[in-house]
Coordinates of N, CA and C and ligand atoms in Angstrom, one line a residue:
X1 N 80.9 60.4 108.8 CA 82.0 59.4 108.8 C 81.4 58.0 109.1
X2 N 81.9 57.1 108.5 CA 81.4 55.7 108.7 C 81.8 55.3 110.2
X3 N 80.8 54.8 110.9 CA 81.0 54.4 112.3 C 82.3 53.5 112.5
X4 N 82.4 52.5 111.7 CA 83.5 51.5 111.8 C 84.8 52.2 111.8
X5 N 85.0 53.2 111.0 CA 86.3 53.8 110.9 C 86.6 54.6 112.2
X6 N 85.5 55.3 112.7 CA 85.7 56.1 113.9 C 86.1 55.1 115.0
X7 N 85.5 54.0 115.1 CA 85.8 53.1 116.2 C 87.3 52.6 116.1
X8 N 87.8 52.4 114.9 CA 89.1 51.9 114.8 C 90.1 53.0 115.3
X9 N 89.7 54.2 115.3 CA 90.6 55.3 115.7 C 90.5 55.5 117.2
X10 N 89.5 55.0 117.8 CA 89.3 55.3 119.2 C 90.0 54.2 120.0
X11 N 90.6 54.7 121.2 CA 91.3 53.8 122.0 C 90.9 54.1 123.5
X12 N 90.8 53.0 124.3 CA 90.4 53.2 125.7 C 91.6 52.9 126.6
X13 N 91.8 53.7 127.6 CA 92.9 53.5 128.5 C 92.4 53.4 129.9
X14 N 92.6 52.2 130.5 CA 92.0 52.0 131.8 C 93.0 52.0 133.0
X15 N 92.6 52.7 134.0 CA 93.3 52.6 135.3 C 92.9 51.2 135.8
X16 N 93.6 50.7 136.8 CA 93.3 49.4 137.3 C 92.6 49.4 138.7
X17 N 93.3 49.9 139.7 CA 92.7 49.9 141.0 C 91.5 50.8 141.1
X18 N 90.3 50.2 141.4 CA 89.1 51.1 141.5 C 88.4 51.3 140.2
X19 N 88.9 50.8 139.1 CA 88.2 50.9 137.8 C 87.9 49.5 137.3
X20 N 89.0 48.7 137.2 CA 88.8 47.3 136.7 C 88.5 46.3 137.9
X21 N 89.2 46.6 139.0 CA 89.1 45.7 140.1 C 89.0 46.5 141.4
X22 N 88.4 45.8 142.5 CA 88.2 46.6 143.7 C 89.4 46.5 144.6
X23 N 90.6 46.8 144.1 CA 91.8 46.7 145.0 C 92.1 48.0 145.7
X24 N 91.4 49.1 145.4 CA 91.6 50.4 146.0 C 91.4 50.2 147.6
X25 N 90.4 49.4 147.9 CA 90.1 49.2 149.4 C 91.3 48.5 150.0
X26 N 92.0 47.6 149.3 CA 93.1 46.9 149.9 C 94.3 47.8 150.1
X27 N 94.5 48.7 149.1 CA 95.6 49.7 149.3 C 95.3 50.5 150.6
X28 N 94.0 50.9 150.7 CA 93.6 51.7 151.9 C 93.8 51.0 153.2
X29 N 93.4 49.7 153.2 CA 93.5 49.0 154.5 C 95.0 48.7 154.9
X30 N 95.8 48.5 153.9 CA 97.3 48.3 154.1 C 97.9 49.6 154.6
X31 N 97.6 50.7 154.0 CA 98.2 52.0 154.4 C 97.7 52.3 155.8
X32 N 96.4 52.1 156.1 CA 95.8 52.4 157.4 C 96.5 51.6 158.5
X33 N 96.7 50.4 158.2 CA 97.4 49.5 159.2 C 98.8 50.0 159.5
X34 N 99.5 50.4 158.4 CA 100.9 50.9 158.6 C 100.9 52.2 159.4
X35 N 99.9 53.1 159.1 CA 99.9 54.4 159.7 C 99.5 54.3 161.2
X36 N 98.7 53.2 161.5 CA 98.3 53.1 162.9 C 99.5 52.8 163.8
X37 N 100.6 52.3 163.3 CA 101.8 52.1 164.1 C 102.4 53.4 164.6
X38 N 102.0 54.5 163.9 CA 102.4 55.9 164.4 C 101.3 56.6 165.0
X39 N 100.3 55.8 165.5 CA 99.1 56.4 166.1 C 98.3 57.4 165.2
X40 N 98.4 57.1 163.9 CA 97.7 58.0 163.0 C 96.6 57.2 162.3
X41 N 95.4 57.8 162.4 CA 94.2 57.2 161.8 C 93.9 57.7 160.4
X42 N 94.3 57.0 159.4 CA 94.1 57.5 158.0 C 92.7 57.4 157.7
X43 N 92.1 58.5 157.2 CA 90.6 58.5 156.9 C 90.4 58.3 155.4
X44 N 89.2 57.9 155.0 CA 88.8 57.7 153.6 C 89.1 58.9 152.8
X45 N 88.8 60.1 153.4 CA 88.9 61.4 152.7 C 90.4 61.6 152.4
X46 N 91.2 61.4 153.4 CA 92.7 61.5 153.1 C 93.2 60.5 152.1
X47 N 92.5 59.4 152.1 CA 92.9 58.3 151.1 C 92.7 58.7 149.7
X48 N 91.7 59.6 149.4 CA 91.5 60.1 148.1 C 92.7 60.6 147.4
X49 N 93.6 61.3 148.3 CA 94.8 61.9 147.8 C 95.9 60.8 147.4
X50 N 95.7 59.6 147.9 CA 96.7 58.5 147.6 C 96.3 57.8 146.4
X51 N 95.1 57.8 146.0 CA 94.6 57.1 144.8 C 95.4 57.5 143.5
X52 N 95.9 56.6 142.8 CA 96.5 56.9 141.5 C 98.0 57.2 141.7
X53 N 98.4 57.5 142.9 CA 99.8 58.0 143.2 C 100.7 56.8 143.5
X54 N 101.9 56.9 143.2 CA 102.9 55.7 143.4 C 103.0 55.4 144.9
X55 N 103.5 54.2 145.1 CA 103.7 53.7 146.5 C 104.6 54.7 147.3
X56 N 105.7 55.1 146.7 CA 106.6 55.9 147.4 C 106.0 57.3 147.7
X57 N 105.3 57.9 146.7 CA 104.7 59.2 147.0 C 103.5 59.1 148.0
X58 N 102.9 57.9 148.0 CA 101.8 57.7 148.9 C 102.3 57.8 150.4
X59 N 103.4 57.1 150.6 CA 104.0 57.1 151.9 C 104.5 58.5 152.3
X60 N 105.0 59.2 151.4 CA 105.5 60.6 151.7 C 104.3 61.4 152.1
X61 N 103.1 61.3 151.4 CA 101.9 62.0 151.8 C 101.4 61.6 153.2
X62 N 101.4 60.3 153.4 CA 100.9 59.9 154.8 C 101.8 60.4 155.9
X63 N 103.1 60.4 155.7 CA 104.1 60.8 156.7 C 103.8 62.3 157.0
X64 N 103.6 63.1 155.9 CA 103.3 64.5 156.1 C 102.0 64.7 156.9
X65 N 101.0 63.9 156.5 CA 99.7 64.1 157.2 C 99.8 63.7 158.7
X66 N 100.7 62.7 159.0 CA 100.9 62.1 160.3 C 101.9 62.9 161.1
X67 N 102.5 63.9 160.5 CA 103.6 64.7 161.1 C 104.7 63.7 161.6
X68 N 105.0 62.7 160.8 CA 106.0 61.7 161.3 C 107.1 61.6 160.3
X69 N 108.3 61.3 160.8 CA 109.4 61.1 159.9 C 110.0 59.7 160.1
X70 N 110.7 59.3 159.0 CA 111.3 57.9 159.0 C 112.7 58.1 158.4
X71 N 113.6 57.3 158.9 CA 115.0 57.3 158.3 C 114.8 56.6 156.9
X72 N 115.9 56.7 156.1 CA 115.8 56.2 154.8 C 115.5 54.7 154.8
X73 N 116.2 54.0 155.8 CA 116.0 52.5 155.9 C 114.6 52.2 156.3
X74 N 114.1 52.9 157.3 CA 112.8 52.7 157.9 C 111.7 53.0 156.8
X75 N 112.0 54.0 156.0 CA 111.1 54.3 154.9 C 111.0 53.1 153.9
X76 N 112.1 52.6 153.5 CA 112.1 51.5 152.6 C 111.4 50.3 153.2
X77 N 111.7 50.1 154.5 CA 111.1 48.9 155.1 C 109.6 49.1 155.2
X78 N 109.1 50.3 155.5 CA 107.7 50.6 155.5 C 107.0 50.3 154.2
X79 N 107.7 50.7 153.1 CA 107.2 50.4 151.7 C 107.0 48.9 151.5
X80 N 108.0 48.2 152.0 CA 108.0 46.7 151.8 C 106.9 46.0 152.6
X81 N 106.8 46.5 153.8 CA 105.7 45.9 154.7 C 104.3 46.2 154.1
X82 N 104.1 47.4 153.7 CA 102.8 47.8 153.1 C 102.5 46.9 151.9
X83 N 103.5 46.7 151.1 CA 103.3 45.9 149.9 C 103.0 44.4 150.2
X84 N 103.7 43.9 151.3 CA 103.4 42.5 151.7 C 102.0 42.4 152.2
X85 N 101.5 43.4 152.9 CA 100.1 43.3 153.4 C 99.2 43.4 152.3
X86 N 99.5 44.3 151.3 CA 98.6 44.4 150.1 C 98.6 43.1 149.3
X87 N 99.8 42.5 149.2 CA 99.8 41.2 148.4 C 99.1 40.1 149.1
X88 N 99.0 40.1 150.4 CA 98.2 39.1 151.2 C 96.8 39.1 150.7
X89 N 96.3 40.4 150.4 CA 94.9 40.5 149.9 C 94.9 40.0 148.4
X90 N 95.9 40.4 147.7 CA 95.9 40.1 146.2 C 95.9 38.6 146.0
X91 N 96.7 37.9 146.8 CA 96.9 36.5 146.7 C 95.6 35.7 146.8
X92 N 94.6 36.3 147.5 CA 93.3 35.7 147.8 C 92.3 36.1 146.7
X93 N 92.7 36.9 145.7 CA 91.8 37.4 144.8 C 91.4 36.5 143.6
X94 N 90.2 36.6 143.1 CA 89.9 35.9 141.9 C 88.9 36.8 141.1
X95 N 88.4 36.2 140.0 CA 87.6 37.0 139.1 C 86.3 37.6 139.7
X96 N 85.9 37.2 140.9 CA 84.7 37.7 141.6 C 85.0 39.2 142.0
X97 N 86.2 39.6 142.0 CA 86.5 41.0 142.4 C 86.6 42.0 141.3
X98 N 86.3 41.5 140.1 CA 86.2 42.4 138.9 C 85.0 43.3 139.2
X99 N 85.2 44.6 139.0 CA 84.1 45.5 139.3 C 82.9 45.4 138.3
X100 N 81.8 45.8 138.8 CA 80.5 45.7 138.0 C 80.6 46.3 136.6
X101 N 80.2 45.5 135.7 CA 80.1 46.0 134.3 C 81.4 45.9 133.5
X102 N 82.5 45.6 134.1 CA 83.8 45.6 133.5 C 83.9 44.5 132.4
X103 N 83.6 43.3 132.7 CA 83.8 42.2 131.8 C 82.9 42.4 130.5
X104 N 81.7 42.8 130.7 CA 80.8 43.1 129.6 C 81.3 44.2 128.7
X105 N 81.8 45.3 129.4 CA 82.2 46.4 128.7 C 83.5 46.1 127.8
X106 N 84.4 45.4 128.4 CA 85.6 45.0 127.6 C 85.2 44.1 126.4
X107 N 84.2 43.3 126.6 CA 83.7 42.4 125.6 C 83.1 43.3 124.4
X108 N 82.3 44.3 124.9 CA 81.7 45.3 123.9 C 82.8 46.0 123.1
X109 N 83.9 46.4 123.7 CA 84.9 47.1 123.0 C 85.5 46.1 122.0
X110 N 85.8 44.9 122.4 CA 86.4 43.9 121.4 C 85.4 43.7 120.3
X111 N 84.1 43.5 120.5 CA 83.2 43.3 119.5 C 83.2 44.5 118.4
X112 N 83.5 45.7 119.0 CA 83.5 46.9 118.1 C 84.9 47.2 117.6
X113 N 85.8 46.3 117.9 CA 87.2 46.5 117.4 C 87.9 47.7 118.0
X114 N 87.5 48.1 119.2 CA 88.1 49.2 119.9 C 89.3 48.7 120.7
X115 N 90.5 49.2 120.5 CA 91.6 48.7 121.2 C 91.7 49.4 122.6
X116 N 92.3 48.6 123.6 CA 92.4 49.2 124.9 C 93.7 48.7 125.6
X117 N 94.1 49.7 126.5 CA 95.4 49.4 127.2 C 95.1 49.6 128.7
X118 N 95.9 49.0 129.5 CA 95.9 49.3 131.0 C 96.9 50.4 131.2
X119 N 96.6 51.3 132.1 CA 97.5 52.4 132.4 C 97.4 52.6 133.9
X120 N 98.2 51.8 134.6 CA 98.1 51.8 136.1 C 99.4 52.1 136.7
X121 N 99.4 52.9 137.8 CA 100.6 53.3 138.5 C 101.2 52.1 139.3
X122 N 100.4 51.1 139.4 CA 100.8 50.0 140.3 C 101.9 49.1 139.7
X123 N 102.8 48.7 140.5 CA 103.9 47.8 140.1 C 103.4 46.3 140.2
X124 N 102.2 46.2 140.8 CA 101.6 44.9 141.0 C 100.5 44.6 139.9
X125 N 100.4 45.5 138.9 CA 99.3 45.4 138.0 C 99.2 44.1 137.2
X126 N 100.3 43.6 136.7 CA 100.3 42.4 135.9 C 99.8 41.2 136.7
X127 N 100.4 41.1 137.9 CA 100.0 40.1 138.8 C 98.5 40.1 139.1
X128 N 98.0 41.3 139.4 CA 96.5 41.4 139.7 C 95.7 41.0 138.4
X129 N 96.1 41.5 137.3 CA 95.3 41.1 136.1 C 95.3 39.6 135.9
X130 N 96.4 39.0 136.2 CA 96.5 37.5 136.0 C 95.6 36.8 137.0
X131 N 95.6 37.4 138.3 CA 94.7 36.8 139.3 C 93.2 36.8 139.0
X132 N 92.8 37.9 138.3 CA 91.4 38.0 137.9 C 91.1 37.5 136.5
X133 N 92.1 37.0 135.8 CA 91.9 36.4 134.5 C 91.7 37.3 133.4
X134 N 92.2 38.6 133.5 CA 92.0 39.6 132.4 C 93.3 39.9 131.7
X135 N 94.4 39.3 132.1 CA 95.7 39.7 131.5 C 95.7 39.6 130.0
X136 N 95.1 38.6 129.5 CA 95.2 38.4 128.0 C 94.3 39.3 127.2
X137 N 93.4 40.0 127.9 CA 92.4 40.8 127.2 C 93.0 42.1 126.7
X138 N 94.0 42.6 127.3 CA 94.5 44.0 127.0 C 95.4 44.0 125.8
X139 N 95.2 45.0 124.9 CA 96.1 45.1 123.8 C 97.5 45.6 124.2
X140 N 97.5 46.3 125.3 CA 98.8 46.8 125.8 C 98.7 47.0 127.3
X141 N 99.8 47.0 127.9 CA 99.8 47.2 129.4 C 101.0 48.2 129.7
X142 N 100.6 49.3 130.4 CA 101.7 50.2 130.9 C 101.4 50.2 132.4
X143 N 102.4 50.0 133.2 CA 102.2 50.0 134.7 C 103.3 50.8 135.4
X144 N 103.3 50.7 136.7 CA 104.3 51.5 137.5 C 105.7 51.2 137.3
X145 N 106.0 50.0 136.6 CA 107.4 49.7 136.3 C 107.9 50.4 135.0
X146 N 106.9 51.0 134.3 CA 107.3 51.6 133.0 C 107.4 53.1 133.0
X147 N 107.1 53.7 134.1 CA 107.1 55.2 134.2 C 108.1 55.7 135.2
X148 N 108.4 57.0 134.9 CA 109.3 57.7 135.8 C 108.4 58.6 136.7
X149 N 107.5 59.3 136.1 CA 106.6 60.2 136.8 C 105.2 59.6 137.0
X150 N 104.7 59.5 138.2 CA 103.4 58.9 138.4 C 102.3 60.0 138.2
X151 N 101.1 59.5 138.1 CA 99.9 60.4 138.0 C 100.0 61.4 139.1
X152 N 99.7 62.7 139.0 CA 99.0 63.4 137.9 C 99.8 63.7 136.6
X153 N 101.1 63.3 136.6 CA 101.9 63.5 135.4 C 101.2 62.7 134.2
X154 N 101.2 63.2 133.0 CA 100.5 62.5 131.9 C 101.3 61.4 131.3
X155 N 102.5 61.1 131.8 CA 103.4 60.2 131.1 C 102.8 58.8 130.9
X156 N 102.1 58.3 131.9 CA 101.5 56.9 131.7 C 100.5 56.8 130.6
X157 N 99.7 57.8 130.4 CA 98.7 57.8 129.4 C 99.3 58.0 128.0
X158 N 100.3 58.9 128.0 CA 101.0 59.1 126.7 C 101.7 57.8 126.2
X159 N 102.3 57.1 127.2 CA 103.0 55.9 126.9 C 102.0 54.8 126.4
X160 N 100.8 54.8 127.0 CA 99.8 53.8 126.6 C 99.3 54.1 125.2
X161 N 99.1 55.4 124.9 CA 98.6 55.8 123.6 C 99.7 55.4 122.5
X162 N 100.9 55.6 122.9 CA 102.0 55.2 122.0 C 102.0 53.7 121.7
X163 N 101.9 52.9 122.8 CA 101.9 51.5 122.7 C 100.8 51.0 121.8
X164 N 99.6 51.7 121.8 CA 98.5 51.3 121.0 C 98.6 51.9 119.6
X165 N 99.6 52.8 119.4 CA 99.8 53.4 118.1 C 98.6 54.3 117.8
X166 N 98.2 55.0 118.8 CA 97.0 55.9 118.7 C 97.3 57.3 119.0
X167 N 96.6 58.3 118.4 CA 96.8 59.7 118.7 C 96.2 59.9 120.1
X168 N 96.8 60.8 120.9 CA 96.3 61.0 122.2 C 94.9 61.6 122.2
X169 N 94.6 62.3 121.1 CA 93.2 62.9 121.0 C 92.1 61.9 120.7
X170 N 92.5 60.7 120.4 CA 91.5 59.7 120.2 C 91.4 58.7 121.4
X171 N 92.0 59.1 122.5 CA 92.0 58.2 123.6 C 91.0 58.7 124.7
X172 N 90.3 57.7 125.3 CA 89.4 58.0 126.4 C 90.0 57.2 127.6
X173 N 90.2 58.0 128.7 CA 90.7 57.5 129.9 C 89.6 57.2 130.9
X174 N 89.8 56.1 131.6 CA 88.8 55.7 132.6 C 89.5 55.7 134.0
X175 N 89.0 56.5 134.9 CA 89.8 56.8 136.1 C 88.9 56.9 137.3
X176 N 89.3 56.5 138.5 CA 88.6 56.7 139.7 C 89.3 57.6 140.7
X177 N 90.5 58.1 140.2 CA 91.3 59.0 141.1 C 91.4 60.4 140.6
X178 N 91.5 61.3 141.5 CA 91.6 62.7 141.2 C 92.9 62.9 140.4
X179 N 94.0 62.3 140.9 CA 95.3 62.4 140.2 C 95.3 61.8 138.8
X180 N 94.5 60.7 138.6 CA 94.4 60.1 137.3 C 93.6 60.9 136.4
X181 N 92.5 61.6 136.8 CA 91.7 62.4 136.0 C 92.6 63.6 135.5
X182 N 93.4 64.1 136.4 CA 94.3 65.3 136.0 C 95.3 64.8 135.0
X183 N 95.8 63.6 135.2 CA 96.8 63.1 134.2 C 96.2 62.9 132.8
X184 N 95.0 62.4 132.8 CA 94.4 62.2 131.5 C 94.1 63.5 130.8
X185 N 93.6 64.5 131.5 CA 93.4 65.8 131.0 C 94.7 66.4 130.5
X186 N 95.7 66.3 131.3 CA 97.0 66.9 130.9 C 97.6 66.2 129.6
X187 N 97.2 65.0 129.4 CA 97.6 64.3 128.2 C 96.8 64.6 127.0
X188 N 95.8 65.5 127.2 CA 94.9 66.0 126.1 C 93.8 65.0 125.7
X189 N 93.5 64.1 126.7 CA 92.5 63.1 126.4 C 91.2 63.4 127.1
X190 N 90.1 62.7 126.6 CA 88.8 62.7 127.3 C 88.9 61.8 128.5
X191 N 88.2 62.2 129.6 CA 88.3 61.4 130.8 C 86.9 61.0 131.3
X192 N 86.7 59.7 131.5 CA 85.5 59.3 132.1 C 85.8 58.9 133.6
X193 N 85.2 59.6 134.5 CA 85.4 59.3 135.9 C 84.5 58.2 136.4
X194 N 85.1 57.3 137.2 CA 84.3 56.2 137.7 C 84.2 56.5 139.2
X195 N 83.0 56.8 139.7 CA 82.8 57.1 141.1 C 81.9 58.3 141.4
X196 N 82.4 59.2 142.2 CA 81.6 60.3 142.7 C 81.9 61.6 142.0
X197 N 80.8 62.2 141.4 CA 80.9 63.5 140.7 C 81.5 64.6 141.5
X198 N 81.2 64.6 142.8 CA 81.8 65.7 143.7 C 83.3 65.6 143.8
X199 N 83.8 64.4 143.7 CA 85.2 64.1 143.9 C 86.0 64.3 142.5
X200 N 85.4 63.7 141.5 CA 86.1 63.7 140.2 C 85.6 64.9 139.3
X201 N 85.7 66.1 139.9 CA 85.1 67.3 139.2 C 85.6 67.6 137.8
X202 N 86.9 67.2 137.6 CA 87.5 67.6 136.3 C 87.3 66.6 135.2
X203 N 86.6 65.5 135.5 CA 86.3 64.5 134.4 C 85.3 65.0 133.5
X204 N 85.3 64.6 132.2 CA 84.4 65.0 131.2 C 83.0 64.5 131.6
X205 N 82.9 63.3 131.9 CA 81.7 62.7 132.5 C 82.0 61.8 133.7
X206 N 81.1 61.6 134.5 CA 81.3 60.6 135.7 C 80.2 59.6 135.7
X207 N 80.5 58.4 135.8 CA 79.5 57.3 136.0 C 79.8 56.5 137.2
X208 N 78.8 55.7 137.7 CA 79.1 54.9 138.9 C 79.9 53.7 138.5
X209 N 79.6 53.1 137.4 CA 80.3 51.9 136.9 C 80.2 51.8 135.4
X210 N 81.0 50.9 134.8 CA 81.0 50.8 133.3 C 79.7 50.3 132.7
X211 N 78.8 49.7 133.6 CA 77.5 49.2 133.1 C 76.7 50.3 132.5
X212 N 77.0 51.6 132.9 CA 76.2 52.7 132.5 C 76.6 53.2 131.1
X213 N 77.7 52.7 130.5 CA 78.2 53.2 129.3 C 77.9 52.4 128.0
X214 N 77.7 53.1 126.9 CA 77.5 52.5 125.6 C 78.6 52.9 124.7
X215 N 78.7 52.3 123.5 CA 79.7 52.7 122.5 C 79.3 54.1 122.0
X216 N 78.0 54.3 122.0 CA 77.5 55.7 121.5 C 78.0 56.8 122.5
X217 N 78.1 56.5 123.7 CA 78.5 57.5 124.7 C 80.0 57.8 124.4
X218 N 80.8 56.8 124.1 CA 82.2 57.0 123.8 C 82.4 57.9 122.5
X219 N 81.6 57.5 121.6 CA 81.6 58.2 120.3 C 81.2 59.7 120.5
X220 N 80.2 59.9 121.3 CA 79.7 61.3 121.6 C 80.8 62.1 122.3
X221 N 81.4 61.5 123.3 CA 82.4 62.1 124.1 C 83.6 62.6 123.2
X222 N 84.0 61.7 122.3 CA 85.2 62.0 121.5 C 84.9 63.1 120.5
X223 N 83.6 63.2 120.1 CA 83.3 64.2 119.0 C 83.0 65.6 119.6
X224 N 83.1 65.7 121.0 CA 82.8 67.0 121.7 C 83.9 68.0 121.4
Ligands
BG6_301 C1 97.6 52.9 142.0 C2 96.8 53.0 143.3 O1 96.9 52.3 141.0 O2 98.8 52.2 142.3 C3 97.6 53.6 144.4 O3 95.6 53.8 143.0 C4 98.8 52.8 144.6 O4 96.8 53.5 145.6 C5 99.6 52.8 143.3 O5 99.6 53.3 145.6 C6 100.9 52.0 143.4 O6 100.6 50.6 143.6 P1 101.6 49.5 144.0 O7 100.8 48.2 143.8 O8 102.8 49.6 143.0 O9 102.0 49.7 145.4
MG302 MG1 92.5 53.9 140.5

């Protein structure tokens, strides 16, 4: 098959936090601060279960871990406070927080006419993309405001594929979260894990950052 045709059929779907930009640490710091009010010390290991998961579900998980309960009102208030703390970090962000290899990789995709979408559970995704100057780069954006079921449900990736007018089988997902890898696999897509092989066991391949990837790697992965 002619390479150019294959590229046109290929689409890339990117998670945001921990893949495009280093906001995963800010979510962690904000949750940790919130949990400390209940004398609960949220660990990095526990935080892995929060990655990719919606704000509401994250709080439910933390409360369970902390053996703590909140009234409906206090729950809503906690969500709001956490988001305010998170946004304090976001407001200070600029393009320097784009993760290693991302800008060049997106450029490479554009050069090869490969379309790509954002597929993030975050309701702050558009704001963050604007802060780091990448908003205009994406062919489509699906975020936490567009979905009913958050990762590991495949809904977000299915919606992104639809927005790009691409077959799910031609999509490659980029994820740093266990829940996100599962969502991509359940959508019938190939998944590239960004991070630790021991954590992202279900991904088709795992790399430390996008710097390590070539167009040939994407092509090989899709033909597997
Ligand atoms: C995901 C993050 O991208 O978005 C989660 O990995 C976060 O940690 C989720 O909870 C929801 O984000 P937000 O910005 O809507 O609170
Ligand atoms: Mg992520």
